[in-house]
Amino acid sequence: MNIVIIGTGYVGLVSGLGLAKLGHRVACVDTDESKIQRLDMGEPPFFEPGLSELLHDMQNTGHVVFTSNIAEVLADAEIIILAVGTPPGRNGEADLSYLFTAAESIGQNLEHEAIVVVKSTVPVGTNRQVIDRIRSVMKERGRDDLSPLVQIASVPEFLREGSALQDFMNPDRVVIGCDDEIIFMILDRLHDGINGPRLMMSVESAELSKYAANAFLATKISFINEIANIAERTGGNVLDVAKSIGLDKRIGPHFLKAGLGYGGSCFPKDVSALRQLAGVKGYDFKLLSAVIEANNRQRENFFKKVESNLVNLKGRKLAVWGLAFKNNTDDIRDSAAIDLVQRLYARGAELVVYDPEAMANARRVLPDGIEFVATPIDAARGAEALLILTEWPEFRGVSWPTLLDSMVEPKIFDGRNLLADLDLAKWGFEYHGVGI
Ligand code: UGA
């Protein structure tokens, strides 16, 4: 099939390359011309395992093209996928301006029937607004005949950064929200070659499914973090508790890792947007307010733990391992690590930081006084404490005797419980995890 994808962020680029791999002809469109030029030269705009290789392969097969000229590629499009950003607005609501701008350019340029698929995460009711915009722009330019032939479908994306390609090819489910059996069959065919059950439902249910999934996962994280806080006060160990409750099939083992709370470009934004959407509909979604509050408090708790142990942060030399919002990504959006580094720096700590992938992005937002180094051991040299803020597995491979020799004080504050099972006390470290 001929596909046009508008937006080359995580969702758009991964889906575009994934669909190209399935054999479709894909045109990826973005208004950011420098991004398009870089993609054209084979440079992905962000780090994601396997993405660079897939980009080169798909460019070699000719299955994917990158362009800023939407009119040109719409001429052949059978399916148009909207994957633009929906960043948080001032009150936590999703900002839909990119989506509506894209809808308008479809309305202005499309000259034949097509299915418009919304992959961006959007509040319930948005798909209907998108199709209304497209049709009214078409009517304004005298194409009343065409407007009923353009159909809408909601196919939300559930991929995780760090395993996005894997998730695209092996989703737990493919949700297809549409009003029509034929559209469902076409979109089912679009996903031929992808594993996972297909679920047909209304557009509204599909939109809500995406928010509900992210909000539920965020709730699980806040819940286990609250248990961690109780464990610290009662002498329990959250790792044992998480293992025990995770074996209950009704609960499941995933998203029960206590730590610094959730970050990234999705959970914070989507939980707030769902709460905001509920409020607009006259419903106070109290559970989500508690989830957000618990998440914010988790970072604060960690900060206080470090501060109260070191007594005074001013002039204290601290090593930081990890800046990305989670491992396997260079993304620092709403990263707990970045937030904590900024707070510690504001209190006068001297910070030496290391991250395997996120240092270039972090340099753009962190103050000049923070030192960036090339290895975890370089960060630890002369440090009075080590803070682990992102769960990169490579940190587990460090030589503990070398680390011990490098540090002035052998204190480790592990915000991710990454080293909790290694019994670092036996090497002479003072180890502080979360909820253990
Ligand atoms: C999340 C969802 O997992 C995807 O299904 C969804 O498609 C995506 O948002 C989106 O809406 O686009 P992502 O933000 O890439 O994916 O990352 P996650 O792996 O879900 O992690 C989110 C945050 O929760 C990270 O900060 C992570 O460190 C934290 N987390 C995760 C925990 O603190 N504990 C856990 O047990 C799991």
Tab-separated table of C-alpha atoms and ligand atoms in Angstrom:
chain	number	residue	atom	x	y	z
A	1	MET	CA	0.000	0.000	0.000
A	2	ASN	CA	1.034	3.636	-0.415
A	3	ILE	CA	1.336	5.250	2.984
A	4	VAL	CA	2.003	8.829	4.014
A	5	ILE	CA	3.049	9.416	7.612
A	6	ILE	CA	2.973	12.952	8.951
A	7	GLY	CA	5.412	13.503	11.831
A	8	THR	CA	8.850	11.895	12.162
A	9	GLY	CA	9.098	11.645	15.959
A	10	TYR	CA	9.305	8.303	17.752
A	11	VAL	CA	5.893	7.084	16.727
A	12	GLY	CA	6.000	8.380	13.154
A	13	LEU	CA	9.507	7.299	12.277
A	14	VAL	CA	9.336	3.883	13.926
A	15	SER	CA	5.923	3.161	12.400
A	16	GLY	CA	7.056	4.446	9.005
A	17	LEU	CA	10.151	2.282	8.914
A	18	GLY	CA	8.227	-0.661	10.354
A	19	LEU	CA	5.563	-0.400	7.653
A	20	ALA	CA	8.278	-0.076	4.999
A	21	LYS	CA	9.824	-3.268	6.348
A	22	LEU	CA	6.438	-4.962	5.906
A	23	GLY	CA	6.681	-4.083	2.216
A	24	HIS	CA	4.590	-0.909	2.007
A	25	ARG	CA	5.764	2.219	0.181
A	26	VAL	CA	6.066	4.902	2.833
A	27	ALA	CA	6.557	8.651	2.574
A	28	CYS	CA	7.504	10.277	5.876
A	29	VAL	CA	6.584	13.961	6.040
A	30	ASP	CA	7.761	16.588	8.494
A	31	THR	CA	7.652	20.379	8.432
A	32	ASP	CA	11.146	20.451	10.003
A	33	GLU	CA	13.275	20.593	6.861
A	34	SER	CA	16.606	20.082	8.598
A	35	LYS	CA	15.270	16.893	10.170
A	36	ILE	CA	14.104	15.688	6.758
A	37	GLN	CA	17.513	16.455	5.240
A	38	ARG	CA	19.271	14.501	7.967
A	39	LEU	CA	16.908	11.563	7.574
A	40	ASP	CA	17.480	11.668	3.849
A	41	MET	CA	21.196	11.309	4.524
A	42	GLY	CA	20.482	8.298	6.737
A	43	GLU	CA	20.811	10.041	10.108
A	44	PRO	CA	18.052	9.262	12.629
A	45	PRO	CA	17.111	12.275	14.781
A	46	PHE	CA	17.276	10.258	18.028
A	47	PHE	CA	18.892	7.121	19.395
A	48	GLU	CA	16.804	3.971	19.329
A	49	PRO	CA	18.280	0.455	19.185
A	50	GLY	CA	18.199	-0.888	15.601
A	51	LEU	CA	16.736	2.297	14.103
A	52	SER	CA	19.804	3.453	12.223
A	53	GLU	CA	20.271	0.027	10.591
A	54	LEU	CA	16.587	-0.213	9.621
A	55	LEU	CA	16.687	3.300	8.177
A	56	HIS	CA	19.636	2.397	5.946
A	57	ASP	CA	18.054	-0.888	4.868
A	58	MET	CA	14.753	0.758	3.971
A	59	GLN	CA	16.477	3.573	2.106
A	60	ASN	CA	18.408	0.975	0.129
A	61	THR	CA	15.225	-0.887	-0.810
A	62	GLY	CA	13.613	2.414	-1.818
A	63	HIS	CA	10.576	1.648	0.352
A	64	VAL	CA	10.831	4.883	2.295
A	65	VAL	CA	11.234	8.526	1.295
A	66	PHE	CA	11.452	11.674	3.424
A	67	THR	CA	9.967	14.978	2.406
A	68	SER	CA	8.573	18.303	3.614
A	69	ASN	CA	6.295	18.533	0.610
A	70	ILE	CA	3.009	17.014	1.704
A	71	ALA	CA	1.103	17.898	-1.473
A	72	GLU	CA	3.505	15.895	-3.614
A	73	VAL	CA	3.255	12.657	-1.635
A	74	LEU	CA	-0.486	12.867	-0.938
A	75	ALA	CA	-1.103	12.344	-4.650
A	76	ASP	CA	-0.567	8.560	-4.303
A	77	ALA	CA	-1.594	8.060	-0.673
A	78	GLU	CA	-4.058	5.304	0.171
A	79	ILE	CA	-3.546	5.655	3.910
A	80	ILE	CA	-2.443	8.843	5.663
A	81	ILE	CA	-1.148	8.399	9.186
A	82	LEU	CA	-1.026	11.323	11.612
A	83	ALA	CA	1.793	10.894	14.100
A	84	VAL	CA	2.531	14.465	15.132
A	85	GLY	CA	3.259	15.467	18.726
A	86	THR	CA	0.500	16.340	21.203
A	87	PRO	CA	2.525	18.107	23.909
A	88	PRO	CA	0.941	19.220	27.189
A	89	GLY	CA	-0.837	22.574	27.105
A	90	ARG	CA	-0.953	25.016	30.011
A	91	ASN	CA	-3.504	23.092	32.095
A	92	GLY	CA	-2.240	19.601	31.347
A	93	GLU	CA	-4.597	19.218	28.386
A	94	ALA	CA	-3.158	17.851	25.126
A	95	ASP	CA	-2.148	20.594	22.686
A	96	LEU	CA	-3.710	19.530	19.388
A	97	SER	CA	-2.496	22.398	17.214
A	98	TYR	CA	0.020	20.282	15.219
A	99	LEU	CA	-2.661	17.717	14.587
A	100	PHE	CA	-5.178	20.240	13.290
A	101	THR	CA	-2.569	21.949	11.104
A	102	ALA	CA	-1.803	18.571	9.553
A	103	ALA	CA	-5.542	17.893	9.117
A	104	GLU	CA	-5.912	21.196	7.291
A	105	SER	CA	-3.106	20.456	4.881
A	106	ILE	CA	-4.699	17.081	4.111
A	107	GLY	CA	-7.995	18.885	3.453
A	108	GLN	CA	-6.271	21.350	1.159
A	109	ASN	CA	-4.227	18.852	-0.847
A	110	LEU	CA	-6.027	15.513	-1.022
A	111	GLU	CA	-7.694	14.848	-4.383
A	112	HIS	CA	-8.936	11.278	-3.939
A	113	GLU	CA	-10.498	8.959	-1.372
A	114	ALA	CA	-8.262	7.798	1.485
A	115	ILE	CA	-8.245	6.598	5.069
A	116	VAL	CA	-6.793	8.996	7.625
A	117	VAL	CA	-5.374	7.185	10.649
A	118	VAL	CA	-4.596	9.006	13.889
A	119	LYS	CA	-1.663	7.466	15.764
A	120	SER	CA	-0.892	10.490	17.932
A	121	THR	CA	-2.150	10.140	21.505
A	122	VAL	CA	-5.273	12.299	21.624
A	123	PRO	CA	-8.230	12.926	23.940
A	124	VAL	CA	-11.477	11.144	23.255
A	125	GLY	CA	-13.388	12.952	20.540
A	126	THR	CA	-10.319	14.246	18.684
A	127	ASN	CA	-10.539	11.842	15.739
A	128	ARG	CA	-14.028	13.138	14.975
A	129	GLN	CA	-12.738	16.709	15.116
A	130	VAL	CA	-9.869	15.810	12.776
A	131	ILE	CA	-12.163	14.349	10.137
A	132	ASP	CA	-14.545	17.306	10.501
A	133	ARG	CA	-11.626	19.700	9.858
A	134	ILE	CA	-10.465	17.778	6.816
A	135	ARG	CA	-13.965	17.639	5.355
A	136	SER	CA	-14.750	21.286	6.010
A	137	VAL	CA	-11.503	22.419	4.339
A	138	MET	CA	-12.386	20.204	1.382
A	139	LYS	CA	-15.855	21.744	1.204
A	140	GLU	CA	-14.378	25.245	1.343
A	141	ARG	CA	-12.379	24.485	-1.780
A	142	GLY	CA	-15.447	23.088	-3.507
A	143	ARG	CA	-14.774	19.364	-3.084
A	144	ASP	CA	-18.019	18.383	-1.337
A	145	ASP	CA	-18.064	15.352	-3.596
A	146	LEU	CA	-14.806	14.058	-2.123
A	147	SER	CA	-15.231	14.810	1.565
A	148	PRO	CA	-17.479	11.786	2.392
A	149	LEU	CA	-14.894	9.507	0.760
A	150	VAL	CA	-12.255	10.400	3.308
A	151	GLN	CA	-12.597	8.187	6.390
A	152	ILE	CA	-11.054	8.306	9.842
A	153	ALA	CA	-9.625	5.579	12.078
A	154	SER	CA	-7.817	5.603	15.408
A	155	VAL	CA	-4.879	3.185	15.606
A	156	PRO	CA	-2.998	4.154	18.772
A	157	GLU	CA	0.624	3.152	19.204
A	158	PHE	CA	1.810	1.331	22.308
A	159	LEU	CA	5.555	1.218	21.618
A	160	ARG	CA	8.141	1.935	24.291
A	161	GLU	CA	11.260	3.965	23.675
A	162	GLY	CA	14.274	1.701	23.863
A	163	SER	CA	12.396	-1.269	22.386
A	164	ALA	CA	10.243	0.578	19.879
A	165	LEU	CA	11.028	-1.521	16.790
A	166	GLN	CA	10.570	-4.742	18.669
A	167	ASP	CA	7.252	-3.450	20.063
A	168	PHE	CA	6.101	-2.357	16.612
A	169	MET	CA	6.634	-5.809	15.122
A	170	ASN	CA	5.392	-7.723	18.198
A	171	PRO	CA	2.639	-5.675	19.830
A	172	ASP	CA	0.439	-7.148	22.561
A	173	ARG	CA	-2.493	-6.019	20.386
A	174	VAL	CA	-3.321	-3.810	17.422
A	175	VAL	CA	-6.236	-1.533	18.294
A	176	ILE	CA	-8.257	-0.346	15.293
A	177	GLY	CA	-10.958	2.187	16.111
A	178	CYS	CA	-13.315	2.793	13.182
A	179	ASP	CA	-16.983	2.764	12.221
A	180	ASP	CA	-16.798	0.488	9.264
A	181	GLU	CA	-15.956	-3.180	8.714
A	182	ILE	CA	-14.262	-2.427	5.367
A	183	ILE	CA	-11.911	0.128	6.912
A	184	PHE	CA	-11.111	-2.414	9.614
A	185	MET	CA	-10.265	-5.018	6.972
A	186	ILE	CA	-7.995	-2.595	5.077
A	187	LEU	CA	-6.169	-1.579	8.252
A	188	ASP	CA	-5.930	-5.197	9.317
A	189	ARG	CA	-4.220	-5.893	5.979
A	190	LEU	CA	-1.912	-2.924	6.532
A	191	HIS	CA	-0.603	-4.800	9.569
A	192	ASP	CA	-0.055	-8.114	7.751
A	193	GLY	CA	3.247	-9.498	8.987
A	194	ILE	CA	2.828	-8.012	12.456
A	195	ASN	CA	2.026	-10.417	15.272
A	196	GLY	CA	-0.630	-9.775	17.890
A	197	PRO	CA	-4.435	-9.800	18.005
A	198	ARG	CA	-6.441	-7.106	16.192
A	199	LEU	CA	-9.207	-5.420	18.135
A	200	MET	CA	-11.956	-3.580	16.322
A	201	MET	CA	-13.787	-0.993	18.401
A	202	SER	CA	-15.277	2.474	18.153
A	203	VAL	CA	-12.971	5.419	17.501
A	204	GLU	CA	-13.709	6.729	21.011
A	205	SER	CA	-12.844	3.424	22.671
A	206	ALA	CA	-9.570	3.273	20.757
A	207	GLU	CA	-8.653	6.803	21.842
A	208	LEU	CA	-9.506	5.980	25.441
A	209	SER	CA	-7.610	2.658	25.313
A	210	LYS	CA	-4.340	4.461	24.798
A	211	TYR	CA	-4.828	6.830	27.746
A	212	ALA	CA	-6.158	4.038	29.920
A	213	ALA	CA	-3.112	1.837	29.212
A	214	ASN	CA	-0.599	4.577	30.037
A	215	ALA	CA	-2.547	5.748	33.086
A	216	PHE	CA	-2.829	2.209	34.415
A	217	LEU	CA	0.894	1.552	33.989
A	218	ALA	CA	1.703	4.856	35.683
A	219	THR	CA	-0.634	3.861	38.517
A	220	LYS	CA	1.235	0.578	38.937
A	221	ILE	CA	4.518	2.466	39.205
A	222	SER	CA	3.181	4.949	41.745
A	223	PHE	CA	1.632	2.104	43.717
A	224	ILE	CA	4.877	0.167	44.011
A	225	ASN	CA	6.720	3.382	44.896
A	226	GLU	CA	4.257	3.953	47.734
A	227	ILE	CA	4.866	0.380	48.910
A	228	ALA	CA	8.614	1.116	48.751
A	229	ASN	CA	8.079	4.110	51.019
A	230	ILE	CA	6.150	1.961	53.487
A	231	ALA	CA	8.836	-0.741	53.252
A	232	GLU	CA	11.508	1.802	54.206
A	233	ARG	CA	9.503	2.743	57.272
A	234	THR	CA	8.712	-0.805	58.354
A	235	GLY	CA	11.871	-2.755	57.550
A	236	GLY	CA	10.386	-4.545	54.532
A	237	ASN	CA	12.067	-4.951	51.153
A	238	VAL	CA	10.099	-3.719	48.122
A	239	LEU	CA	11.972	-6.077	45.794
A	240	ASP	CA	10.632	-9.084	47.676
A	241	VAL	CA	7.159	-7.584	47.869
A	242	ALA	CA	7.127	-6.778	44.122
A	243	LYS	CA	8.270	-10.293	43.291
A	244	SER	CA	5.634	-11.801	45.504
A	245	ILE	CA	2.693	-9.746	44.247
A	246	GLY	CA	3.971	-9.943	40.656
A	247	LEU	CA	3.609	-13.723	40.690
A	248	ASP	CA	-0.095	-13.270	41.262
A	249	LYS	CA	-1.379	-13.618	37.682
A	250	ARG	CA	-4.067	-11.018	38.330
A	251	ILE	CA	-1.349	-8.437	39.099
A	252	GLY	CA	1.534	-9.511	36.822
A	253	PRO	CA	5.258	-8.818	37.238
A	254	HIS	CA	5.670	-5.798	34.941
A	255	PHE	CA	5.933	-2.134	35.907
A	256	LEU	CA	6.528	-2.949	39.540
A	257	LYS	CA	10.042	-1.517	39.716
A	258	ALA	CA	10.246	1.029	42.498
A	259	GLY	CA	12.578	3.951	41.951
A	260	LEU	CA	12.459	7.625	41.071
A	261	GLY	CA	9.005	7.458	39.529
A	262	TYR	CA	7.997	7.606	35.890
A	263	GLY	CA	9.243	10.220	33.431
A	264	GLY	CA	9.543	10.560	29.665
A	265	SER	CA	7.400	12.171	27.028
A	266	CYS	CA	4.351	9.958	27.540
A	267	PHE	CA	3.279	8.998	31.065
A	268	PRO	CA	3.467	12.449	32.705
A	269	LYS	CA	1.707	14.061	29.737
A	270	ASP	CA	-0.941	11.370	29.243
A	271	VAL	CA	-1.862	10.956	32.910
A	272	SER	CA	-2.362	14.722	33.183
A	273	ALA	CA	-4.307	14.822	29.923
A	274	LEU	CA	-6.654	12.044	31.052
A	275	ARG	CA	-7.261	13.765	34.371
A	276	GLN	CA	-7.881	17.028	32.529
A	277	LEU	CA	-10.233	15.328	30.075
A	278	ALA	CA	-12.180	13.818	32.967
A	279	GLY	CA	-12.404	17.250	34.610
A	280	VAL	CA	-13.739	18.831	31.427
A	281	LYS	CA	-16.432	16.139	31.369
A	282	GLY	CA	-17.353	16.988	34.960
A	283	TYR	CA	-15.626	14.015	36.560
A	284	ASP	CA	-12.955	14.312	39.235
A	285	PHE	CA	-10.518	11.454	38.522
A	286	LYS	CA	-9.075	11.459	42.043
A	287	LEU	CA	-7.014	8.322	41.588
A	288	LEU	CA	-4.923	9.997	38.880
A	289	SER	CA	-4.317	13.049	41.056
A	290	ALA	CA	-2.881	10.719	43.688
A	291	VAL	CA	-0.751	8.930	41.072
A	292	ILE	CA	0.725	12.247	39.938
A	293	GLU	CA	1.323	13.419	43.486
A	294	ALA	CA	3.037	10.162	44.454
A	295	ASN	CA	5.220	10.402	41.356
A	296	ASN	CA	6.350	13.951	42.139
A	297	ARG	CA	6.984	13.045	45.767
A	298	GLN	CA	9.223	10.141	44.739
A	299	ARG	CA	11.873	12.455	43.272
A	300	GLU	CA	11.595	14.699	46.308
A	301	ASN	CA	12.055	11.715	48.652
A	302	PHE	CA	15.249	10.694	46.895
A	303	PHE	CA	16.601	14.232	47.001
A	304	LYS	CA	15.899	14.439	50.737
A	305	LYS	CA	17.506	11.057	51.320
A	306	VAL	CA	20.743	12.236	49.712
A	307	GLU	CA	20.632	15.624	51.391
A	308	SER	CA	19.955	14.316	54.877
A	309	ASN	CA	22.714	11.701	54.586
A	310	LEU	CA	25.335	14.170	53.336
A	311	VAL	CA	24.037	16.895	55.717
A	312	ASN	CA	25.168	19.793	53.520
A	313	LEU	CA	25.284	19.594	49.739
A	314	LYS	CA	27.289	22.777	49.176
A	315	GLY	CA	30.671	21.987	47.625
A	316	ARG	CA	30.126	18.200	47.912
A	317	LYS	CA	31.454	16.307	44.934
A	318	LEU	CA	28.804	13.943	43.583
A	319	ALA	CA	29.037	11.436	40.745
A	320	VAL	CA	25.910	10.865	38.660
A	321	TRP	CA	25.356	7.790	36.508
A	322	GLY	CA	22.454	8.184	34.126
A	323	LEU	CA	20.636	11.189	32.664
A	324	ALA	CA	18.086	9.654	30.271
A	325	PHE	CA	14.517	9.162	31.536
A	326	LYS	CA	15.136	5.409	31.274
A	327	ASN	CA	17.755	3.117	29.790
A	328	ASN	CA	18.259	2.415	26.073
A	329	THR	CA	17.331	5.910	24.990
A	330	ASP	CA	18.947	9.332	24.671
A	331	ASP	CA	15.626	10.972	25.576
A	332	ILE	CA	15.745	13.317	28.564
A	333	ARG	CA	12.198	14.656	28.380
A	334	ASP	CA	10.780	14.844	31.911
A	335	SER	CA	13.720	12.777	33.117
A	336	ALA	CA	13.882	12.366	36.896
A	337	ALA	CA	17.675	12.325	36.505
A	338	ILE	CA	17.804	15.760	34.873
A	339	ASP	CA	15.411	17.158	37.468
A	340	LEU	CA	17.521	15.831	40.335
A	341	VAL	CA	20.816	17.010	38.829
A	342	GLN	CA	19.354	20.501	38.494
A	343	ARG	CA	18.125	20.506	42.088
A	344	LEU	CA	21.424	19.212	43.482
A	345	TYR	CA	23.350	21.778	41.463
A	346	ALA	CA	21.076	24.542	42.740
A	347	ARG	CA	22.002	23.482	46.282
A	348	GLY	CA	25.704	23.945	45.506
A	349	ALA	CA	26.789	20.337	44.852
A	350	GLU	CA	29.662	19.774	42.402
A	351	LEU	CA	28.393	17.306	39.854
A	352	VAL	CA	30.266	15.022	37.474
A	353	VAL	CA	27.869	13.162	35.202
A	354	TYR	CA	27.921	10.256	32.776
A	355	ASP	CA	25.309	8.655	30.525
A	356	PRO	CA	25.983	6.228	27.668
A	357	GLU	CA	23.642	7.991	25.197
A	358	ALA	CA	21.984	11.086	26.642
A	359	MET	CA	24.941	13.424	27.276
A	360	ALA	CA	24.539	15.478	24.099
A	361	ASN	CA	20.882	16.161	24.897
A	362	ALA	CA	21.643	16.783	28.583
A	363	ARG	CA	24.358	19.360	27.778
A	364	ARG	CA	21.710	21.508	26.119
A	365	VAL	CA	19.624	21.801	29.285
A	366	LEU	CA	22.061	21.474	32.194
A	367	PRO	CA	24.067	24.402	33.575
A	368	ASP	CA	27.635	24.946	32.307
A	369	GLY	CA	29.118	24.229	35.736
A	370	ILE	CA	28.270	20.532	35.458
A	371	GLU	CA	31.115	18.325	34.260
A	372	PHE	CA	30.470	15.618	31.643
A	373	VAL	CA	32.886	12.679	31.461
A	374	ALA	CA	33.412	9.679	29.203
A	375	THR	CA	33.117	6.722	31.604
A	376	PRO	CA	31.305	5.820	34.836
A	377	ILE	CA	34.636	5.538	36.680
A	378	ASP	CA	35.714	9.003	35.489
A	379	ALA	CA	32.524	10.354	37.050
A	380	ALA	CA	33.233	8.613	40.358
A	381	ARG	CA	36.836	9.853	40.723
A	382	GLY	CA	37.096	11.860	43.944
A	383	ALA	CA	33.332	11.671	44.582
A	384	GLU	CA	31.820	11.765	48.046
A	385	ALA	CA	28.773	9.873	46.833
A	386	LEU	CA	27.545	8.156	43.677
A	387	LEU	CA	23.951	8.635	42.501
A	388	ILE	CA	22.453	6.145	40.043
A	389	LEU	CA	19.565	7.873	38.269
A	390	THR	CA	18.941	5.777	35.134
A	391	GLU	CA	18.747	1.989	34.960
A	392	TRP	CA	21.448	1.370	32.324
A	393	PRO	CA	22.471	-2.320	32.625
A	394	GLU	CA	26.083	-1.456	31.705
A	395	PHE	CA	26.536	0.151	35.137
A	396	ARG	CA	26.365	-3.329	36.621
A	397	GLY	CA	29.549	-4.277	34.743
A	398	VAL	CA	31.781	-1.729	36.522
A	399	SER	CA	34.700	-3.100	38.576
A	400	TRP	CA	33.697	-2.570	42.213
A	401	PRO	CA	37.271	-2.491	43.588
A	402	THR	CA	38.155	0.201	40.993
A	403	LEU	CA	35.032	2.148	41.900
A	404	LEU	CA	35.848	1.869	45.601
A	405	ASP	CA	39.403	3.140	44.998
A	406	SER	CA	38.115	6.018	42.891
A	407	MET	CA	35.703	7.436	45.446
A	408	VAL	CA	36.554	9.527	48.486
A	409	GLU	CA	33.483	8.245	50.365
A	410	PRO	CA	32.043	4.886	49.272
A	411	LYS	CA	28.369	5.925	49.338
A	412	ILE	CA	25.940	4.819	46.670
A	413	PHE	CA	22.402	6.191	46.324
A	414	ASP	CA	20.716	3.938	43.806
A	415	GLY	CA	17.499	5.590	42.599
A	416	ARG	CA	16.676	2.571	40.422
A	417	ASN	CA	17.639	-0.357	42.668
A	418	LEU	CA	19.907	-1.355	39.796
A	419	LEU	CA	22.631	-2.781	42.017
A	420	ALA	CA	20.397	-3.943	44.859
A	421	ASP	CA	21.091	-7.640	44.340
A	422	LEU	CA	24.890	-7.273	44.238
A	423	ASP	CA	25.530	-7.002	47.973
A	424	LEU	CA	27.856	-4.030	47.571
A	425	ALA	CA	28.310	-3.797	51.340
A	426	LYS	CA	30.690	-6.736	51.093
A	427	TRP	CA	32.991	-4.575	48.926
A	428	GLY	CA	32.860	-1.822	51.523
A	429	PHE	CA	30.156	0.422	50.060
A	430	GLU	CA	27.384	2.136	52.005
A	431	TYR	CA	24.423	1.311	49.773
A	432	HIS	CA	21.049	3.096	49.747
A	433	GLY	CA	18.327	1.772	47.446
A	434	VAL	CA	14.642	2.703	47.236
A	435	GLY	CA	12.390	0.734	49.564
A	436	ILE	CA	15.057	-1.744	50.664
B	1	UGA	C1	5.240	4.334	27.491
B	1	UGA	C2	4.405	3.041	27.390
B	1	UGA	O1	5.073	1.977	28.080
B	1	UGA	C3	4.185	2.645	25.936
B	1	UGA	O2	3.334	1.498	25.863
B	1	UGA	C4	3.531	3.828	25.209
B	1	UGA	O3	3.336	3.533	23.833
B	1	UGA	C5	4.421	5.049	25.333
B	1	UGA	O4	4.596	5.357	26.725
B	1	UGA	C6	3.734	6.185	24.619
B	1	UGA	O5	2.673	6.603	25.081
B	1	UGA	O6	4.165	6.559	23.531
B	1	UGA	P1	7.866	4.919	27.364
B	1	UGA	O7	7.470	6.293	27.810
B	1	UGA	O8	8.781	4.762	26.205
B	1	UGA	O9	6.533	4.065	26.969
B	1	UGA	O10	8.568	4.209	28.574
B	1	UGA	P2	8.226	3.102	29.684
B	1	UGA	O11	9.086	1.935	29.477
B	1	UGA	O12	6.782	2.868	29.796
B	1	UGA	O13	8.749	3.852	31.000
B	1	UGA	C7	8.158	5.078	31.433
B	1	UGA	C8	8.777	5.538	32.733
B	1	UGA	O14	8.396	4.692	33.811
B	1	UGA	C9	10.304	5.554	32.744
B	1	UGA	O15	10.740	6.722	33.399
B	1	UGA	C10	10.679	4.328	33.542
B	1	UGA	O16	11.928	4.458	34.183
B	1	UGA	C11	9.536	4.283	34.550
B	1	UGA	N1	9.266	2.935	35.083
B	1	UGA	C12	8.855	1.924	34.265
B	1	UGA	C13	9.414	2.707	36.453
B	1	UGA	O17	9.781	3.629	37.229
B	1	UGA	N2	9.134	1.469	36.952
B	1	UGA	C14	8.718	0.446	36.166
B	1	UGA	O18	8.491	-0.662	36.700
B	1	UGA	C15	8.590	0.678	34.801
